[in-house]
Short mmCIF file of C-alpha atoms and ligand atoms in Angstrom, two decimals:
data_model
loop_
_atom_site.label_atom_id
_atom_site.label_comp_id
_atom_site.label_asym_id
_atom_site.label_seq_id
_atom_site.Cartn_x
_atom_site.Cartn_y
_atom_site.Cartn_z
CA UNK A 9 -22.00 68.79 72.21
CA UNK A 10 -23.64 69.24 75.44
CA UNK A 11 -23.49 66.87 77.94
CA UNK A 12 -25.94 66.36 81.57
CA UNK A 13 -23.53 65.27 84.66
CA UNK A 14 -25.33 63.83 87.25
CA UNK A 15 -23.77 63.05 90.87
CA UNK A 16 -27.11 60.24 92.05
CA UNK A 17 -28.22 58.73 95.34
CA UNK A 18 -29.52 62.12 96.51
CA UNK A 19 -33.77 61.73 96.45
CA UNK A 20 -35.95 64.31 95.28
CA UNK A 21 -38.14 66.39 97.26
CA UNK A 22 -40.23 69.35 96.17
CA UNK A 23 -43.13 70.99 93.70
CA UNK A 24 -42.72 71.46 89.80
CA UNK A 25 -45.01 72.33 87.11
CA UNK A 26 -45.20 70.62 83.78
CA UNK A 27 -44.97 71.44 80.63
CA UNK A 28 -47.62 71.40 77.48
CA UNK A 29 -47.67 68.49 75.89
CA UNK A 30 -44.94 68.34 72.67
CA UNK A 31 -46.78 65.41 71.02
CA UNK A 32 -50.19 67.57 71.36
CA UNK A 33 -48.45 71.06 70.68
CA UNK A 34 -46.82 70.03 67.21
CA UNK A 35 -50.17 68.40 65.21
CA UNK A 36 -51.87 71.78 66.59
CA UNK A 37 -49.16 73.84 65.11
CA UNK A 38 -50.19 72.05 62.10
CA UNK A 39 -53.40 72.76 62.24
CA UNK A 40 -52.45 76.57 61.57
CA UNK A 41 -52.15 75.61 57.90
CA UNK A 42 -55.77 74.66 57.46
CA UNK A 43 -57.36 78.98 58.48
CA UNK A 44 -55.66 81.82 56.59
CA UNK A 45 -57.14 83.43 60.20
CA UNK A 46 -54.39 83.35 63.62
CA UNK A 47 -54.41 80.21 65.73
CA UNK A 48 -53.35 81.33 69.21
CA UNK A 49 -52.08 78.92 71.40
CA UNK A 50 -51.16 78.93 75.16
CA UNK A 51 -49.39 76.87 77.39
CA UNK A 52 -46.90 75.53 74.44
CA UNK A 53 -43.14 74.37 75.65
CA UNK A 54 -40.00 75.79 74.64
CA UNK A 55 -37.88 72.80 73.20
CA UNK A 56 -36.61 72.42 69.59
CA UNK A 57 -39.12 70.35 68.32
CA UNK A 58 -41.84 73.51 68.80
CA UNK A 59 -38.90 75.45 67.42
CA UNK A 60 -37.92 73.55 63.95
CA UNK A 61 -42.20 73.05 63.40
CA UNK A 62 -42.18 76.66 63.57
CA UNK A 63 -39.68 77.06 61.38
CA UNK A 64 -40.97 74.83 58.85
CA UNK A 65 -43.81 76.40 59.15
CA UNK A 66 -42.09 79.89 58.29
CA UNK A 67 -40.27 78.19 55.26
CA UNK A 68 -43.96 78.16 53.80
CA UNK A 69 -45.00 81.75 54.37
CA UNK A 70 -46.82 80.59 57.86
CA UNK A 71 -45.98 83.81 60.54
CA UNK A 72 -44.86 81.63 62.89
CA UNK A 73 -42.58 82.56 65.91
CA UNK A 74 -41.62 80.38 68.51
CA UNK A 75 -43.71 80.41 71.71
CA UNK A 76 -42.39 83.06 74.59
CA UNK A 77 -44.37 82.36 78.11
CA UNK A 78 -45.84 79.56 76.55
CA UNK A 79 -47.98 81.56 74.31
CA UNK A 80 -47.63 81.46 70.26
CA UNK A 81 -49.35 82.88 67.65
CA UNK A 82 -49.49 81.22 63.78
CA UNK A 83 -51.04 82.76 61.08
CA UNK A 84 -50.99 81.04 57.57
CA UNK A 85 -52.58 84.11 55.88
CA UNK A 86 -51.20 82.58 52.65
CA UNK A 87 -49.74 79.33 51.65
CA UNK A 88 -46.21 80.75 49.48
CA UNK A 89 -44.93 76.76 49.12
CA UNK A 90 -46.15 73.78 50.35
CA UNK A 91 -42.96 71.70 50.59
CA UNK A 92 -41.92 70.52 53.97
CA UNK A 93 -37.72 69.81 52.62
CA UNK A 94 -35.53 66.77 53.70
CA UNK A 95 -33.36 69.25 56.13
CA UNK A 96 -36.13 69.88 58.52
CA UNK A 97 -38.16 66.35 57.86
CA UNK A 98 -34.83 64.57 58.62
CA UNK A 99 -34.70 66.45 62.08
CA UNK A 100 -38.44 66.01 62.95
CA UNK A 101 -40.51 62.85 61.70
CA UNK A 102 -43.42 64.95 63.01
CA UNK A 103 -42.71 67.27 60.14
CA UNK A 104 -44.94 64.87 57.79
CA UNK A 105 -47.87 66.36 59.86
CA UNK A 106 -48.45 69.00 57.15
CA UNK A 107 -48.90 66.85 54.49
CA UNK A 108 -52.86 66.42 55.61
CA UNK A 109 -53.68 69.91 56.18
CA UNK A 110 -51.64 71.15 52.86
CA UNK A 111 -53.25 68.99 50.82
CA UNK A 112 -56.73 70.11 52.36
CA UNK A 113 -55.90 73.52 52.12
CA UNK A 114 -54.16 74.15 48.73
CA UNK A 115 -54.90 70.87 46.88
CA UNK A 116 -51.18 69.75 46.35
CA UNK A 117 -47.86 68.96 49.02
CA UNK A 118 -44.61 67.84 48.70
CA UNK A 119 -43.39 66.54 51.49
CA UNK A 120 -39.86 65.05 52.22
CA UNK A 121 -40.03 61.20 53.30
CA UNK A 122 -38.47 61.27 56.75
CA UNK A 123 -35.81 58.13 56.67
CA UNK A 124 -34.52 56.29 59.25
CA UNK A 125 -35.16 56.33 62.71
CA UNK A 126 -33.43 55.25 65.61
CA UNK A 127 -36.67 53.68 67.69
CA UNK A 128 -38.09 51.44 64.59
CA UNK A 129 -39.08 52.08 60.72
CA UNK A 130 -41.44 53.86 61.23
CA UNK A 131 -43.12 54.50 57.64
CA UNK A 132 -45.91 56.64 56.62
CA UNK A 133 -47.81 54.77 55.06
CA UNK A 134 -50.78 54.62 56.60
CA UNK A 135 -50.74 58.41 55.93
CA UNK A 136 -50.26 57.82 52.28
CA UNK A 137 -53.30 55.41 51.85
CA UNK A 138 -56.13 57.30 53.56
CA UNK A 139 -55.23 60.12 51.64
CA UNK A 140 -55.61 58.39 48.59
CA UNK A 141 -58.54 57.08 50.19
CA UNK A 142 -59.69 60.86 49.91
CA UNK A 143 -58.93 61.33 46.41
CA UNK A 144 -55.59 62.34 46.28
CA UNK A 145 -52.56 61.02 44.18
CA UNK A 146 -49.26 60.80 45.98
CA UNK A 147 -46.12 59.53 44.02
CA UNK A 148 -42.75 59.56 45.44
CA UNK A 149 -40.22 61.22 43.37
CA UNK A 150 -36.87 61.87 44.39
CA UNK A 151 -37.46 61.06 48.10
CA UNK A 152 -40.13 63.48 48.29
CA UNK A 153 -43.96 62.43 48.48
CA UNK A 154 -45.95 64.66 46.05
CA UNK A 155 -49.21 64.77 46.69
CA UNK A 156 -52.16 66.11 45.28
CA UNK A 157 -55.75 66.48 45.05
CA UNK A 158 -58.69 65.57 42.88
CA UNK A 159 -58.34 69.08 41.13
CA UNK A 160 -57.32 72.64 42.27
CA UNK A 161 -61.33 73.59 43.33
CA UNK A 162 -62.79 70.31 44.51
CA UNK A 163 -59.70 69.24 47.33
CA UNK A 164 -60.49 66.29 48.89
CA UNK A 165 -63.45 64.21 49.64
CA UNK A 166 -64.48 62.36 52.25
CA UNK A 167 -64.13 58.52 52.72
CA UNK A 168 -64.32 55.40 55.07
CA UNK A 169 -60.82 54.93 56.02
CA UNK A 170 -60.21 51.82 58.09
CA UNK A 171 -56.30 51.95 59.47
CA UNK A 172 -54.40 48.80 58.77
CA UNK A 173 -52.80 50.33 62.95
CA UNK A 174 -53.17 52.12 65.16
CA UNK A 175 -51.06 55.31 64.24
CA UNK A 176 -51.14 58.35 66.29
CA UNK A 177 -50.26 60.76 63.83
CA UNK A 178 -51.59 59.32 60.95
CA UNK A 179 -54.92 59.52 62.52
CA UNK A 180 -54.20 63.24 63.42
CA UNK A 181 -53.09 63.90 59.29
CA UNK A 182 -56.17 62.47 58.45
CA UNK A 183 -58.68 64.20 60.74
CA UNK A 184 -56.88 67.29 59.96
CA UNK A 185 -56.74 66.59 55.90
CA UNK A 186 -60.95 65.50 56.46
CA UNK A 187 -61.66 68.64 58.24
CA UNK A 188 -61.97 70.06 54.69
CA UNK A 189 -63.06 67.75 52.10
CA UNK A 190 -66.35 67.57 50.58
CA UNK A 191 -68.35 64.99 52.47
CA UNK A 192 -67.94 62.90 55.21
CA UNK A 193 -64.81 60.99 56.83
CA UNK A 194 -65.30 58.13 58.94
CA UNK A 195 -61.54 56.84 60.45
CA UNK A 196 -61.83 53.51 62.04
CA UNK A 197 -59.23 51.78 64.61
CA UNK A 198 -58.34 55.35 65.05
CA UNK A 199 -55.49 56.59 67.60
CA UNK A 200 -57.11 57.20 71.00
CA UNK A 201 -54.43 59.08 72.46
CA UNK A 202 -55.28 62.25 74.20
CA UNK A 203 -53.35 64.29 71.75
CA UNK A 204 -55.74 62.84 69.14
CA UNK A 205 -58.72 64.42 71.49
CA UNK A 206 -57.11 67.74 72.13
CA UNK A 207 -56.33 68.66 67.97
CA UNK A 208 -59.66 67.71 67.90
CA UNK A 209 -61.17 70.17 70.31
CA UNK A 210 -58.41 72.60 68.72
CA UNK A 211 -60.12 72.21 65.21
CA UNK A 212 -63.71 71.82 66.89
CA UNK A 213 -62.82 75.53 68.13
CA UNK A 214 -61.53 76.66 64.56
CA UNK A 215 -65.02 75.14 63.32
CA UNK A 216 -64.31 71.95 61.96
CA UNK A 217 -66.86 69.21 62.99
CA UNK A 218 -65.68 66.45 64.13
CA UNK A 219 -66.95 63.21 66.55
CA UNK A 220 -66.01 60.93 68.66
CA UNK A 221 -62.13 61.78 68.80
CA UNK A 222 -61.00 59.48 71.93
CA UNK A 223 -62.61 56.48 70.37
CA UNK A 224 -61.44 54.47 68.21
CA UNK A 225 -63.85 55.99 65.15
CA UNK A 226 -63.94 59.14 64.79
CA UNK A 227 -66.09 60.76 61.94
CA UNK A 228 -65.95 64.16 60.55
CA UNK A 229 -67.65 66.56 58.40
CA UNK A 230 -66.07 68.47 56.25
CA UNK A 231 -66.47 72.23 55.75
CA UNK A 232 -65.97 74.95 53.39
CA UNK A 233 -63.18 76.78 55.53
CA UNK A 234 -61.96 76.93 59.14
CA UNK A 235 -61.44 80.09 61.41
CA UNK A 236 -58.90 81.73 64.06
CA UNK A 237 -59.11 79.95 67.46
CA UNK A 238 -57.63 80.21 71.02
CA UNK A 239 -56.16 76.70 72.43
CA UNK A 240 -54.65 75.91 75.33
CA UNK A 241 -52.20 72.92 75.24
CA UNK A 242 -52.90 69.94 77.57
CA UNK A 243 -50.05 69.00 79.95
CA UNK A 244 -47.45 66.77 78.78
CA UNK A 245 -48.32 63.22 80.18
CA UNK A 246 -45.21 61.81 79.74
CA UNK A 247 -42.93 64.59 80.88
CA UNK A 248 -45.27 64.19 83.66
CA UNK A 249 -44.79 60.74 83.89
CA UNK A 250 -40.77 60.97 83.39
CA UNK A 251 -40.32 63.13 86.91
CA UNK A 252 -43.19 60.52 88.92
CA UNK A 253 -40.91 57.69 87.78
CA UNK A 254 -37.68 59.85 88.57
CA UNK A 255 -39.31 59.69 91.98
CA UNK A 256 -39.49 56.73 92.99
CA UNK A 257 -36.24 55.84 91.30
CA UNK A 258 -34.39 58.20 93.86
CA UNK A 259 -36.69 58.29 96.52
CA UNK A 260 -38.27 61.10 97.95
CA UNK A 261 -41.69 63.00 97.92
CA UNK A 262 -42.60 65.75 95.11
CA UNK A 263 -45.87 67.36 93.83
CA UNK A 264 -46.03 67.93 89.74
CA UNK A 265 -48.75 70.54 88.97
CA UNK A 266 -50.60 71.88 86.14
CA UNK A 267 -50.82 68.09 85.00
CA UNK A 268 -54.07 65.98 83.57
CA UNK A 269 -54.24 62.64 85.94
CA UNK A 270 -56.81 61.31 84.13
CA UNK A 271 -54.06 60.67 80.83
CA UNK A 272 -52.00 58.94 83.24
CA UNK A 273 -53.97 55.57 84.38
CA UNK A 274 -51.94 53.62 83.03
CA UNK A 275 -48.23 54.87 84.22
CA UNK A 276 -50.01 55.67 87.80
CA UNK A 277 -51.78 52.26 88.22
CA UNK A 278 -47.65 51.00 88.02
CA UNK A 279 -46.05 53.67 89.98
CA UNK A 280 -48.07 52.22 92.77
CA UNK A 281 -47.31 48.23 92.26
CA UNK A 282 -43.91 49.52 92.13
CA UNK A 283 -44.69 50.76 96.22
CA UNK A 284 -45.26 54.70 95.36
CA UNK A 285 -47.41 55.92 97.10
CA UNK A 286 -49.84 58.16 94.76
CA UNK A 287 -52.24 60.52 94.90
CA UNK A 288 -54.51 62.73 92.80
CA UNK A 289 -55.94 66.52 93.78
CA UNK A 290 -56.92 67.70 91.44
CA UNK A 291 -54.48 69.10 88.25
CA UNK A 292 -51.85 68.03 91.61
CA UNK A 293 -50.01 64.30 91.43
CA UNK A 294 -48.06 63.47 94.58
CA UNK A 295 -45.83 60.72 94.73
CA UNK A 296 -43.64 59.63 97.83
CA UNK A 297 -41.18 56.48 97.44
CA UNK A 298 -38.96 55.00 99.91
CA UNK A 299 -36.46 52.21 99.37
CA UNK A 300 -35.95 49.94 96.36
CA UNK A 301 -38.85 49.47 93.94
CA UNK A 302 -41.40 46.42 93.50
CA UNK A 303 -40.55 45.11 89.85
CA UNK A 304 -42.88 45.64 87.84
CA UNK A 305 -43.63 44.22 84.32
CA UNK A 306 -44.90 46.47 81.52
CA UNK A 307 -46.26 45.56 78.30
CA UNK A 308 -46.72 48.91 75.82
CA UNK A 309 -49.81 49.19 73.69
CA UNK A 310 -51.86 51.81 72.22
CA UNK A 311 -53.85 54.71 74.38
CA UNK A 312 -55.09 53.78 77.00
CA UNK A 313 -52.39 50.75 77.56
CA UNK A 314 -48.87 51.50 78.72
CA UNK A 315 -47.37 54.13 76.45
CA UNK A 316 -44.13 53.24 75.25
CA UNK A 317 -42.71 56.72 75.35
CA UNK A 318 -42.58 56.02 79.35
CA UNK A 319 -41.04 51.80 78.44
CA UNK A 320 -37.25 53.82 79.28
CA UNK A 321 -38.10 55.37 82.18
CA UNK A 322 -39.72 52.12 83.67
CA UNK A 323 -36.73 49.79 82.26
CA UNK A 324 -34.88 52.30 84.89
CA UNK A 325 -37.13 51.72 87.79
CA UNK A 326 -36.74 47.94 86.87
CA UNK A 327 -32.66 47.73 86.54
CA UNK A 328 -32.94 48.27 90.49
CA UNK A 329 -35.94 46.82 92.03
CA UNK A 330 -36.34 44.43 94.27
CA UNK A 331 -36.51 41.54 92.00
CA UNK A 332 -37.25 40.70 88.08
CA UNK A 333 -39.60 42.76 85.58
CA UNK A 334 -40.21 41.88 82.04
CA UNK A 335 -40.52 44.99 79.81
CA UNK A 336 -42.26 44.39 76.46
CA UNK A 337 -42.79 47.09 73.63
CA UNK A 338 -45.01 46.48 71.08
CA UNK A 339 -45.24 49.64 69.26
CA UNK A 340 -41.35 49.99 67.57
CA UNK A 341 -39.52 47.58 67.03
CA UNK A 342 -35.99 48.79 67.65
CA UNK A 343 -36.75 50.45 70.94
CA UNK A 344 -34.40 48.64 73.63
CA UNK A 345 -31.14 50.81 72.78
CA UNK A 346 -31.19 52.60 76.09
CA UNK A 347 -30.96 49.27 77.53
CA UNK A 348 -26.98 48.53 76.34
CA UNK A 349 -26.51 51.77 78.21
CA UNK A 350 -27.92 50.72 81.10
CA UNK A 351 -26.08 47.82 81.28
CA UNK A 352 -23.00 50.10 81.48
CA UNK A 353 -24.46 51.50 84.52
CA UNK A 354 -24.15 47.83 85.79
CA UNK A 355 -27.85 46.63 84.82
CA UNK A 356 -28.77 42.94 84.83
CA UNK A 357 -30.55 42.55 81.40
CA UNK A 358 -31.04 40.21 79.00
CA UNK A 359 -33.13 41.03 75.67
CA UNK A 360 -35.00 38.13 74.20
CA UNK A 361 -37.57 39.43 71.11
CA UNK A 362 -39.29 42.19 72.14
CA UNK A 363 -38.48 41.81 75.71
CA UNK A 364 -36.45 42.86 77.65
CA UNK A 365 -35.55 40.60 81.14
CA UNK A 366 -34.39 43.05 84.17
CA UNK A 367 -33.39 41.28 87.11
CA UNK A 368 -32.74 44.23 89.37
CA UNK A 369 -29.50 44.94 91.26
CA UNK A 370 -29.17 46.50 94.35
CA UNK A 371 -27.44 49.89 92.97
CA UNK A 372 -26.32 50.74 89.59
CA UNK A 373 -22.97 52.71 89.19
CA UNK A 374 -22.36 56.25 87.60
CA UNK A 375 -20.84 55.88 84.16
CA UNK A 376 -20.74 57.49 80.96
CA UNK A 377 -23.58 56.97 78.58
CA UNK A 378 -25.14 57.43 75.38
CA UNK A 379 -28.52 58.79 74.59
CA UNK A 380 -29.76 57.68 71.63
CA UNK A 381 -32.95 59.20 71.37
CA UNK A 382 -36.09 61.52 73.71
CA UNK A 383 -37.23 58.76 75.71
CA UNK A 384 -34.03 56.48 76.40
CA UNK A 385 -32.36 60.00 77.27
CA UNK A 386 -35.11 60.25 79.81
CA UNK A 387 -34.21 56.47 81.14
CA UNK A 388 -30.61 57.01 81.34
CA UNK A 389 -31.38 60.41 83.30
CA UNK A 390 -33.30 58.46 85.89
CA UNK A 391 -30.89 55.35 86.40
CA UNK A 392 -28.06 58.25 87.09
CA UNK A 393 -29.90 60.07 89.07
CA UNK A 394 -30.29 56.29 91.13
CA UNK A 395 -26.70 55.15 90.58
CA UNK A 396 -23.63 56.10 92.53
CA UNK A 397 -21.18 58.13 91.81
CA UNK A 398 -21.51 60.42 88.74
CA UNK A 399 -23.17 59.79 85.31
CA UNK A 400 -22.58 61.66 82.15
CA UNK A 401 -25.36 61.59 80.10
CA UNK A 402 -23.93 62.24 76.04
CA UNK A 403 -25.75 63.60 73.03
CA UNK A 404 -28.47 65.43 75.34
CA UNK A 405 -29.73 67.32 71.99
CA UNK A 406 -31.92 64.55 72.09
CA UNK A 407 -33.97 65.63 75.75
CA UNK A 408 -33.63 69.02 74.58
CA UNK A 409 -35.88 68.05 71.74
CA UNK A 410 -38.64 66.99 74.23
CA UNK A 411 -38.05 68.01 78.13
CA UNK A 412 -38.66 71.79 79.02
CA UNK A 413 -35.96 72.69 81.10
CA UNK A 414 -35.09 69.36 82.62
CA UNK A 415 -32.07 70.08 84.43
CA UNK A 416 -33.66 72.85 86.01
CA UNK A 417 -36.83 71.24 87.16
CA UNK A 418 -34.49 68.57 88.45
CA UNK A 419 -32.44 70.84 90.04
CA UNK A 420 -35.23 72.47 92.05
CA UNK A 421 -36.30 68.71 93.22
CA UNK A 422 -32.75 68.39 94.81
CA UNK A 423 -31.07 66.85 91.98
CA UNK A 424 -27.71 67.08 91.88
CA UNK A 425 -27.19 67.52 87.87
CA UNK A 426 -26.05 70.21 85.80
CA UNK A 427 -25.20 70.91 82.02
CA UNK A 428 -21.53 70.94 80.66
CA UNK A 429 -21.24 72.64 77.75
N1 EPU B 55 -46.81 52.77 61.52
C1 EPU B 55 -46.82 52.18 60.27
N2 EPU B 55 -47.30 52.92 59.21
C2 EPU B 55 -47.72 54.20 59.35
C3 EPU B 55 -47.70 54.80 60.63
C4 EPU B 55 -47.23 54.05 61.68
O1 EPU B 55 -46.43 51.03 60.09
O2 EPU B 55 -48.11 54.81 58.34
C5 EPU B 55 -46.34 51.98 62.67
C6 EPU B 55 -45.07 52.55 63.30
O3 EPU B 55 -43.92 52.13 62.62
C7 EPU B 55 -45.17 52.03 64.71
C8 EPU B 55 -46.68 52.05 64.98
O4 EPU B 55 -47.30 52.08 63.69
O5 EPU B 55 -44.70 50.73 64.76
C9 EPU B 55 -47.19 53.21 65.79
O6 EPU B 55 -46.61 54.41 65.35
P1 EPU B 55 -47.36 55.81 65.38
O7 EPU B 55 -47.67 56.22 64.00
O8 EPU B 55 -48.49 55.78 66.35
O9 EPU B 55 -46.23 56.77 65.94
P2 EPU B 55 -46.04 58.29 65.55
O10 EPU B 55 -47.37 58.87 65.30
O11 EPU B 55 -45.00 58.41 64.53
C10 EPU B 55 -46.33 59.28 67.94
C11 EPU B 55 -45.49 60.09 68.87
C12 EPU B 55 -44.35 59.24 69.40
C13 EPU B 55 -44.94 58.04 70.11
C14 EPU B 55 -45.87 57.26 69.18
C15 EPU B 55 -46.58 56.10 69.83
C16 EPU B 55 -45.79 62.32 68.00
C17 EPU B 55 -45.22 63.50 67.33
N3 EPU B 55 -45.00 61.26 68.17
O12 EPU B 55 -45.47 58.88 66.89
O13 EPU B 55 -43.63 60.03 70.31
O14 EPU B 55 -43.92 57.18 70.57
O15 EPU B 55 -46.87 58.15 68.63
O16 EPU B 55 -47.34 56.54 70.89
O17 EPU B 55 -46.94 62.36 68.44
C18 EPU B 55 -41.71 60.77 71.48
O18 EPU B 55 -42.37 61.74 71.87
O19 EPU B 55 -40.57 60.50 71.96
C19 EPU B 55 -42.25 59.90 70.44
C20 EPU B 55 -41.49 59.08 69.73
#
């Protein structure tokens, strides 16, 4: 198994361009399944997750190869078999994304429940009951959901769905699933998230019609089919956000490209109480950090609150600022386990609930750790990358499920870190 060595206390200083968004990249794979006509899509990253969603996508007759230059083309010409299986599903929890548009498009889905997860339960059921919602009947047999819809012609119908939570890809299932039911769709306390808004200007393009995506209702009309489109991904906000905070935990001054700021209010609003100094050109973030960081206290909520895909990376900063932060997630419940690594690395931290105390120490020491899943990977890569001495960084498959190239984008920032295989 691969493994990321990184020799820290060297600080980062250069340009680097993110990546498409994988959160936004995956539902619009997805969306593929709803147009027998090619979805062409640009600025996608190469990591495993596009990989296995393209491959699950091939297991069901979709041409589907993965993306070279960023660019991808899907064509789901015909549906052969609508099953998403446990070996994929197990892999990806983003997998149950084609139970919506399968359903929509050939009136029936089975669909592989995805199990545990390391990060929280996670269930799916929020899924399960606006579909029904719709008209469809889902039973779960054998660990699989099998799903189905009113009859073979009709499909689905619209409905007033209001979610019990805020779930980001539920919402995206459902907008996809409404995009082609008979009537009209309202979802209420719907995901905000800018993925949310670009699928929906992906299936706007297609010809689906759908408002007010990016609020918390969004309503949409269904139609009798969907066409080809051309997409181009949005940047990856939290990759983004991962190398600003990587920043200012080892110092130094570096310019991320290709990015959207305006996704990021709520990471760059705390980069600068933490003393970065930030600023905005444009599609251009610049970030310069000097010294220890301010602590700084984060509390994760929904879009446009604190996301807690970036709660690791800030538990980092916080393990050696200049002082004590209280990190609290609210979105999974099981999503401190980067922090027993970090103590390893000599963090102060106590976990009471769902928060986490970090009284910061003035350096953290190199040791071996253990990623246990994308975003406490990206944590422990930024604490080694602050602590002395050299950090191995275990069961990488994780950041290779989620990070384009890390180690090389790193690399070209100064970093001293390279892979072992
Ligand atoms: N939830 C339910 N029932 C449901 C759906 C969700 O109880 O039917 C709960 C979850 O257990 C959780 C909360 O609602 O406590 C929010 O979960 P959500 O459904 O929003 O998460 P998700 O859609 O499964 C996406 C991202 C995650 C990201 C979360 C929160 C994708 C493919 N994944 O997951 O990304 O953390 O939203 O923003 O978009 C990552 O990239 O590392 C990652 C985990």
């Amino acid at each position: 198994m691969d493994k990321l060595r990184i020799r820290g206390g060297r600080s980062l200083e250069g340009e680097v361009r993110v990546s498409g968004a994988k959160n936004a990249a995956l539902p619009i794979m997805c969306a593929a399944l709803l147009t027998e006509k090619p979805l062409r899509l640009s600025n996608v990253p190469s990591l495993m997750d596009v990989r296995t969603m393209a491959k699950l996508l091939r297991q069901m007759g979709v041409a589907a190869e993965p993306p070279a230059d960023g660019r991808m083309t899907l064509q789901a010409a015909r549906i052969s078999d609508p099953t998403a299986g446990y070996d994929l599903v197990k892999t990806m929890r983003a997998s149950v994304l084609v139970l919506g548009p399968l359903l929509a498009r050939c009136g029936q889905a089975k669909v592989s429940l995805p199990g545990g997860c390391a990060i929280g339960l996670r269930p799916v059921d929020q899924h399960v009951k606006g579909l029904q919602a719709m008209g469809a009947t889902i039973t779960v047999e054998h660990g699989y959901m099998h799903a189905s819809a009113l009859s073979a012609d009709r499909g689905l119908r619209g409905a007033r769905i209001v979610m019990d939570m805020v779930t980001v890809t539920g919402t995206e299932n459902l907008m996809m699933a409404a995009t082609l039911a008979e009537g009209t769709t309202l979802i209420e306390n719907a995901a905000r998230e800018p993925e949310v808004l670009d699928l929906a200007h992906c299936l706007r393009t297609m010809g689906a019609r759908i408002e007010g995506a990016g609020s918390d209702v969004i309503r949409i009309e269904g139609v009798a089919s969907l066409g080809g489109a051309s997409h181009e991904v949005m940047p990856d906000r939290i990759e983004c956000g991962t190398y600003l905070a990587a920043t200012v935990a080892a110092g130094g001054r570096v310019r991320l490209t290709g990015t959207a700021p305006q996704t990021l209010d709520a990471t760059l609003e705390k980069l600068a109480e933490a003393g970065a100094q930030v600023r905005v050109a444009g599609t251009a973030i610049e970030i310069e950090s000097a010294g220890r960081p301010k602590p700084v206290s984060v509390r994760t909520a929904p879009f446009p609150g604190f996301a807690t895909d970036m709660q690791a990376q800030f538990m980092a900063l916080a393990c050696i600022a200049d002082g004590t932060a209280v990190i609290t997630e609210t979105i999974f419940e099981n999503r401190f386990m980067h922090a027993l690594e970090m103590q390893r690395l000599g963090a102060d931290i106590s976990i009471q609930g769902n928060s986490a105390v970090v009284r910061g120490v003035e350096r953290l020491q190199g040791a071996t750790v253990m990623a246990t899943d994308l975003r406490a990977s990206a944590g422990l890569v930024i604490a080694g990358l602050a602590a002395e001495g050299e950090t191995l960084v275990d069961r990488i498959y994780h950041l290779d499920r989620g990070y384009e190239a890390l180690e090389t984008k790193l690399g070209t920032l100064g970093a001293r870190i390279e892979r072992l295989r």
